[in-house]
CSV table of N, CA and C in Angstrom, one decimal:
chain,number,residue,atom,x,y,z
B,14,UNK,N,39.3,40.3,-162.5
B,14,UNK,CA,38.2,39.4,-162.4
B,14,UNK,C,36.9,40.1,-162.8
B,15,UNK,N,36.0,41.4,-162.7
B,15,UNK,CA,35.2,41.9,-162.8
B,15,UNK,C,35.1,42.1,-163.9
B,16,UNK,N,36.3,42.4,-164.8
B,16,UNK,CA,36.2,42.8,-166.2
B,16,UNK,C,36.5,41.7,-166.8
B,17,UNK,N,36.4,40.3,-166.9
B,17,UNK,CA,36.5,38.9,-167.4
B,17,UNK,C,35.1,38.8,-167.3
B,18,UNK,N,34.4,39.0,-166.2
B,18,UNK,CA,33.1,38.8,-166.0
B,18,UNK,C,32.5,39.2,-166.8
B,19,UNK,N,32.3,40.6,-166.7
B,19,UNK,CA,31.8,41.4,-167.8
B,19,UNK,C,31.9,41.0,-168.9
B,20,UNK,N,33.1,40.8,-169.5
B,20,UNK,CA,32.7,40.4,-171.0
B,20,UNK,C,32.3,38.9,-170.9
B,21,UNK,N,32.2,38.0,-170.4
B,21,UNK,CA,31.8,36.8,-170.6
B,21,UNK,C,30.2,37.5,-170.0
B,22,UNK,N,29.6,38.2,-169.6
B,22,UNK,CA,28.2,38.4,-169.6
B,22,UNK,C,27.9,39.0,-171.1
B,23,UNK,N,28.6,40.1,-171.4
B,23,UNK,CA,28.4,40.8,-173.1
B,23,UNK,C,28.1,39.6,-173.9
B,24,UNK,N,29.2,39.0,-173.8
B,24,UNK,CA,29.2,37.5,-175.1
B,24,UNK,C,28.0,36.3,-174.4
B,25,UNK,N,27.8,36.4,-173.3
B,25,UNK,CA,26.2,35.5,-173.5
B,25,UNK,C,24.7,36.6,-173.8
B,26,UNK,N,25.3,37.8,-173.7
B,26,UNK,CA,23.9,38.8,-173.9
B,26,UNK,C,23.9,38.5,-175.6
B,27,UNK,N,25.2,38.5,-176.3
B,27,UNK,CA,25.1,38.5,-177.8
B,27,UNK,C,24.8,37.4,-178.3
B,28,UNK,N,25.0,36.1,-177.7
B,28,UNK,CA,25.0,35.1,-178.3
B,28,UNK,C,23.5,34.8,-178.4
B,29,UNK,N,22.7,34.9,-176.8
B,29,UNK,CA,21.5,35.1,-176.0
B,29,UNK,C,20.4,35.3,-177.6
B,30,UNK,N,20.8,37.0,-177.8
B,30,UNK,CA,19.9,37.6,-178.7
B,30,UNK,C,19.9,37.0,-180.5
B,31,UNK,N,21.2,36.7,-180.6
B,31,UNK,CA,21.2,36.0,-181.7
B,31,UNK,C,20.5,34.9,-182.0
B,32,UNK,N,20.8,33.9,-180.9
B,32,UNK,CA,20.1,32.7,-180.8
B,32,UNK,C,18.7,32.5,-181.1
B,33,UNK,N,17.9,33.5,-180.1
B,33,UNK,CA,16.9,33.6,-180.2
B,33,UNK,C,15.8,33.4,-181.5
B,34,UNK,N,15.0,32.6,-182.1
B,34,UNK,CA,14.4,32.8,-182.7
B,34,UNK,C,13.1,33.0,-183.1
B,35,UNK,N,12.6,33.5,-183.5
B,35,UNK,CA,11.0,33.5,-183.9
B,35,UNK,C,9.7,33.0,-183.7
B,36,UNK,N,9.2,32.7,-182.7
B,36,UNK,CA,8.3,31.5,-182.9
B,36,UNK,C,7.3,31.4,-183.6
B,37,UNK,N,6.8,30.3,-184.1
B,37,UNK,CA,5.5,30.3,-185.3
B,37,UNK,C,4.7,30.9,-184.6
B,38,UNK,N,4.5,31.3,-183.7
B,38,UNK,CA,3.0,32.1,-183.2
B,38,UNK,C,3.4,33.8,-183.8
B,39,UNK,N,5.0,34.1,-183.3
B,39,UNK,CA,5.3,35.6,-183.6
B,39,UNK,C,5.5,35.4,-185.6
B,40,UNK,N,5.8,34.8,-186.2
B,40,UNK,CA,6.0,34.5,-187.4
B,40,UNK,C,4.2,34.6,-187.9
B,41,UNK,N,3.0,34.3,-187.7
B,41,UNK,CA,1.7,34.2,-188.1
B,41,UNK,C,1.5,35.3,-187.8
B,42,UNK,N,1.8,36.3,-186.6
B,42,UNK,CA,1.2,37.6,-185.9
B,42,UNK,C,2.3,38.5,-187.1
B,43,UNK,N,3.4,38.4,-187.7
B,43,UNK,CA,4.0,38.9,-188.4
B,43,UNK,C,3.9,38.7,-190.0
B,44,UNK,N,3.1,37.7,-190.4
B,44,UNK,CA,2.4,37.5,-191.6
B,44,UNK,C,1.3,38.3,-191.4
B,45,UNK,N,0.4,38.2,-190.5
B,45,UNK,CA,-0.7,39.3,-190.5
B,45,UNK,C,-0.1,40.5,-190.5
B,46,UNK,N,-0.1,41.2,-190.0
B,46,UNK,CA,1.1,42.6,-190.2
B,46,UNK,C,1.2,42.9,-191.4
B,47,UNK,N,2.3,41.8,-192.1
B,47,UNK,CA,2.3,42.4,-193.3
B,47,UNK,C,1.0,42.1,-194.0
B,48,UNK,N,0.0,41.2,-194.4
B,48,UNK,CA,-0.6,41.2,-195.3
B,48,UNK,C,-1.9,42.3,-194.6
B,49,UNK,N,-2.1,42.7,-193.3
B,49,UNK,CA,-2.8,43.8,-193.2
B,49,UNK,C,-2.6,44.9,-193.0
B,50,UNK,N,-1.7,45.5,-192.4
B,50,UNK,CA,-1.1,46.9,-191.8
B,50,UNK,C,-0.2,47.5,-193.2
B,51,UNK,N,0.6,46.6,-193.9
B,51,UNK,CA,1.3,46.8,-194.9
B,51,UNK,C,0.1,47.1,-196.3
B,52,UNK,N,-0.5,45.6,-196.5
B,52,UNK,CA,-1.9,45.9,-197.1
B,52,UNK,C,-2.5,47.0,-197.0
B,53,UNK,N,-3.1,47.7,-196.3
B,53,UNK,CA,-3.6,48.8,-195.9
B,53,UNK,C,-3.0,50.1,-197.2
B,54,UNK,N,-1.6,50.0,-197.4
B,54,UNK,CA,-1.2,50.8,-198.2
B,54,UNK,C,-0.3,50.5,-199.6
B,55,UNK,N,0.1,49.0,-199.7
B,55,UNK,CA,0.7,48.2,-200.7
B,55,UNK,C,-0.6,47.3,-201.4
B,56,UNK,N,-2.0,47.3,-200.4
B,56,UNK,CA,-2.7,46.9,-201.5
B,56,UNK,C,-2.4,45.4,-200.8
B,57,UNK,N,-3.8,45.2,-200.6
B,57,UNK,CA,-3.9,43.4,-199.8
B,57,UNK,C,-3.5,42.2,-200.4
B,58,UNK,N,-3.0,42.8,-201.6
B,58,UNK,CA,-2.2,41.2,-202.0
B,58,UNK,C,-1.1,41.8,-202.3
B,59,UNK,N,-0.4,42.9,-202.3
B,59,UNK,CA,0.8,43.6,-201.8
B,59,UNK,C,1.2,43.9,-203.4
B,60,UNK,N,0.1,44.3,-204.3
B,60,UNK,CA,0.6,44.5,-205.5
B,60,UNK,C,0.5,45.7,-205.9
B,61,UNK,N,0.5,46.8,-204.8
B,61,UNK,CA,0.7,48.3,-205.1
B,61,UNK,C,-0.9,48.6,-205.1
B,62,UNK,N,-0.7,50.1,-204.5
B,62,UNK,CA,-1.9,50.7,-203.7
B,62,UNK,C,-1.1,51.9,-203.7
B,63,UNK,N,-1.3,52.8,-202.6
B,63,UNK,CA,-1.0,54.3,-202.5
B,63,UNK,C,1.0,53.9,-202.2
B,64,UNK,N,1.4,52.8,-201.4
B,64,UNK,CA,2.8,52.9,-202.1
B,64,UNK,C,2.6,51.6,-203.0
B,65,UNK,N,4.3,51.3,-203.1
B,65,UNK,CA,4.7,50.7,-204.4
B,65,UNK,C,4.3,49.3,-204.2
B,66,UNK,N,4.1,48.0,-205.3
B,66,UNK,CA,4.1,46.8,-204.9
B,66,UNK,C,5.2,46.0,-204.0
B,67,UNK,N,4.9,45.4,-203.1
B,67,UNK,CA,6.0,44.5,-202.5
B,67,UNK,C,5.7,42.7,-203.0
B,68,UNK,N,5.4,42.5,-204.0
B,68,UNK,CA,5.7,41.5,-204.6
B,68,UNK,C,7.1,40.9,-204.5
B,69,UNK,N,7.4,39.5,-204.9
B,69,UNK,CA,8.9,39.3,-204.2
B,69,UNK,C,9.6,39.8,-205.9
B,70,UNK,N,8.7,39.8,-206.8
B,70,UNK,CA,8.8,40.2,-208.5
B,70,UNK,C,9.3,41.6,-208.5
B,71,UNK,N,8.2,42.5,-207.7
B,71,UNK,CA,8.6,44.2,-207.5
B,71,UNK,C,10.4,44.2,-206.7
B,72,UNK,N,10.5,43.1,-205.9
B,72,UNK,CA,11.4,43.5,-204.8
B,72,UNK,C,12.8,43.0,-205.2
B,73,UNK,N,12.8,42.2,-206.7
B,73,UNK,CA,14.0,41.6,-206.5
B,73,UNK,C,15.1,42.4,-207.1
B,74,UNK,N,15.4,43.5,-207.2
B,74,UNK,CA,16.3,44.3,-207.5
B,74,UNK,C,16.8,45.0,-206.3
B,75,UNK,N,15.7,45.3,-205.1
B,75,UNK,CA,16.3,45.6,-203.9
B,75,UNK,C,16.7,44.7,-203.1
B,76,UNK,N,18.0,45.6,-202.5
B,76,UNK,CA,18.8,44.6,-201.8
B,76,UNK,C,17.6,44.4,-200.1
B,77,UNK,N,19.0,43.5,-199.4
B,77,UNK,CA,17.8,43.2,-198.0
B,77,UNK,C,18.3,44.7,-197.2
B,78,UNK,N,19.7,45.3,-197.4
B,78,UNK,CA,19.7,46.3,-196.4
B,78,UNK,C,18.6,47.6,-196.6
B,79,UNK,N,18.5,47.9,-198.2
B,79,UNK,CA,17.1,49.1,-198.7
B,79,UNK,C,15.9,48.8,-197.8
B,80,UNK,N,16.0,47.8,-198.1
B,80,UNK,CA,14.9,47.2,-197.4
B,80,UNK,C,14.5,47.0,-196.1
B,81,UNK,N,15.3,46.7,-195.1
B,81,UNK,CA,15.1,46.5,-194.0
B,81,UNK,C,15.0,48.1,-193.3
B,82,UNK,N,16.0,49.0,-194.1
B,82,UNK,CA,16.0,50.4,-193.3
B,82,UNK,C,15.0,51.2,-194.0
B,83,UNK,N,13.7,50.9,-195.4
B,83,UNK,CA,12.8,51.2,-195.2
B,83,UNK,C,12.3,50.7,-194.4
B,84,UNK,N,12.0,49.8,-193.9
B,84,UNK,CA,10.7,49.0,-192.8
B,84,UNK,C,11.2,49.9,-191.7
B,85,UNK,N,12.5,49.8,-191.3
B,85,UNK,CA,13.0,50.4,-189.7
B,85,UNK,C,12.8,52.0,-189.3
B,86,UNK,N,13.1,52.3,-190.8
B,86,UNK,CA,13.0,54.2,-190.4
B,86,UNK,C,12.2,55.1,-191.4
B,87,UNK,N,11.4,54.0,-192.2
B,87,UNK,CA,10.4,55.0,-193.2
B,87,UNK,C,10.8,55.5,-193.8
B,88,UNK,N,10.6,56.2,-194.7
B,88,UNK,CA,10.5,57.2,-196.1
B,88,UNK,C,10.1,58.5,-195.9
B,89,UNK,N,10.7,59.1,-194.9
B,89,UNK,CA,10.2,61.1,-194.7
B,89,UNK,C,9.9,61.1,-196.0
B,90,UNK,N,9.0,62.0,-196.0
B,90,UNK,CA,8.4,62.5,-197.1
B,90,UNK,C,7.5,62.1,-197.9
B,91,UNK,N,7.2,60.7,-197.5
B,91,UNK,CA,6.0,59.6,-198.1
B,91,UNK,C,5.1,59.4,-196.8
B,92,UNK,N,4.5,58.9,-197.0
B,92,UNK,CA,3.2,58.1,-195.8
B,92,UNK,C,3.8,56.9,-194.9
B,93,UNK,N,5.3,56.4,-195.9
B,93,UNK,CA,5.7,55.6,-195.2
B,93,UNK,C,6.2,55.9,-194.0
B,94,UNK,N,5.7,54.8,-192.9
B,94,UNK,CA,5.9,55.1,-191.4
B,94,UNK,C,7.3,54.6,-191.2
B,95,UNK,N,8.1,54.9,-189.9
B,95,UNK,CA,9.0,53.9,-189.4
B,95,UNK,C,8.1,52.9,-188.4
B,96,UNK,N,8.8,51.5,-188.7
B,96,UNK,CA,8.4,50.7,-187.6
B,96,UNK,C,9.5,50.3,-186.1
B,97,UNK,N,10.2,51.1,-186.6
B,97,UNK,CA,11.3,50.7,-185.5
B,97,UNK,C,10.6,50.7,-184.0
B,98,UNK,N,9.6,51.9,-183.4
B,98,UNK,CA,9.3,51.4,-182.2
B,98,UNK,C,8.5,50.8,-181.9
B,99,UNK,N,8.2,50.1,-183.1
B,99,UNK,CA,7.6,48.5,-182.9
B,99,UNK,C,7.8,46.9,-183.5
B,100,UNK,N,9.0,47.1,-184.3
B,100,UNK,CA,9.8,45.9,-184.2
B,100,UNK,C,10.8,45.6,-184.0
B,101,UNK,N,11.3,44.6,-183.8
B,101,UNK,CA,13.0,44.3,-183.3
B,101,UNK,C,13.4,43.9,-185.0
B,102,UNK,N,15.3,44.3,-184.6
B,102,UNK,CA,15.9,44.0,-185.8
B,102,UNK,C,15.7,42.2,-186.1
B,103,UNK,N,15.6,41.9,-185.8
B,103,UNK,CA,15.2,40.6,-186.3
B,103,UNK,C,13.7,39.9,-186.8
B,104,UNK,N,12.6,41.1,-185.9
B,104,UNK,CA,11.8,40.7,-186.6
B,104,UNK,C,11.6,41.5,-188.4
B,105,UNK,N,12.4,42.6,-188.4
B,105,UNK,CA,12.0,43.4,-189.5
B,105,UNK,C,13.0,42.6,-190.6
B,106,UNK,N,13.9,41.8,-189.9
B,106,UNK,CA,14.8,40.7,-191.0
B,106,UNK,C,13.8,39.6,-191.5
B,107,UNK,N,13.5,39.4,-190.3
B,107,UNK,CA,12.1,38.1,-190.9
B,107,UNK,C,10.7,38.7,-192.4
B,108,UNK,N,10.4,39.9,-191.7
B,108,UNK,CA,9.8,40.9,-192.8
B,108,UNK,C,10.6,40.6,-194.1
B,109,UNK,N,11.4,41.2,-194.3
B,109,UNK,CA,12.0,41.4,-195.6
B,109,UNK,C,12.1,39.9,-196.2
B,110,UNK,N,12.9,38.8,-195.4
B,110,UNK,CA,12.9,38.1,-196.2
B,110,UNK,C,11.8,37.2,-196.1
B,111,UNK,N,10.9,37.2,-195.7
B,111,UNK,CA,9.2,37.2,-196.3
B,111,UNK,C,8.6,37.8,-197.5
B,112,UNK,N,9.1,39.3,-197.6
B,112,UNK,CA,8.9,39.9,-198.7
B,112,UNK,C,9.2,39.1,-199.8
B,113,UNK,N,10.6,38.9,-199.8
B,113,UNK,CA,11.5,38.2,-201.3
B,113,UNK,C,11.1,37.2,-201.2
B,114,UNK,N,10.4,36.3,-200.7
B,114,UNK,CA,10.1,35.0,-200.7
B,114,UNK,C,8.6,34.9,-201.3
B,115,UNK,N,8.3,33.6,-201.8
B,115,UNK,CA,7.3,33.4,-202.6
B,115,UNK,C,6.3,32.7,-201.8
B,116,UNK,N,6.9,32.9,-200.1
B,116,UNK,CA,5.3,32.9,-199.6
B,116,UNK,C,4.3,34.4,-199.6
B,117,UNK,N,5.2,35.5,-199.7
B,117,UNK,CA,4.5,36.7,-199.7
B,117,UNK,C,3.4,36.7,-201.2
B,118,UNK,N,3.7,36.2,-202.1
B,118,UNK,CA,3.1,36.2,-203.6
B,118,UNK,C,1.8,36.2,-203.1
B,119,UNK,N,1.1,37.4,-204.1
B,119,UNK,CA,-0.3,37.5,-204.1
B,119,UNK,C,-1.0,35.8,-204.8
C-alpha cells in the first residue's frame, strides 16, 4: 500500500508540473527579460550587440534543444551567463519559443 501511494503521489507531482502553465503576467515579466536583460547584450531589438542576433531569422537553423541549453547553462567562455538559477525548465521553453516566433521580431 505505501508504495502504490507513492507512485500515485510521483504521477500527480508530474502531471501537477506539467500542467501548470504560464500566466500572462509571468509571460509579460518574461518578454521584459528578454527584450531587456537579453537586450542588454543581443542589442534591444535583439539584432546583435556584444553577442549574436536572436532574431527568429538569426535563429532558424537552431534547433529548440541548442537553444534552450544555451539559455539554461551559458556559453563558458563567452559573457554568456547561465540562467538556470533563475528560471524554470518551462520558463526557458517559453524563451526559446518566443525567440523563433515573430512576436520576438525587431
Amino acid at each position: 500500500m505505501p508504495r502504490t501511494l507513492f507512485f500515485i503521489g510521483l504521477c500527480a507531482l508530474a502531471v501537477s508540473a506539467t500542467a501548470e502553465a504560464l500566466t500572462p503576467a509571468r509571460q509579460a515579466e518574461l518578454r521584459s527579460l528578454v527584450h531587456q536583460d537579453c537586450g542588454s547584450c543581443h542589442g534591444m531589438r535583439l539584432t546583435g550587440g556584444l553577442g549574436p542576433a536572436l532574431t527568429p531569422q538569426a535563429l532558424q537553423d537552431k534547433s529548440h534543444e541548442f537553444l534552450f541549453a544555451t539559455i539554461r547553462d551559458g556559453r563558458p567562455g563567452t559573457p554568456m551567463p547561465p540562467w538556470r538559477p533563475l528560471l524554470t525548465r518551462q520558463e526557458i521553453d517559453w524563451i526559446v519559443d518566443y525567440l523563433k516566433s515573430a512576436g520576438a521580431a525587431p
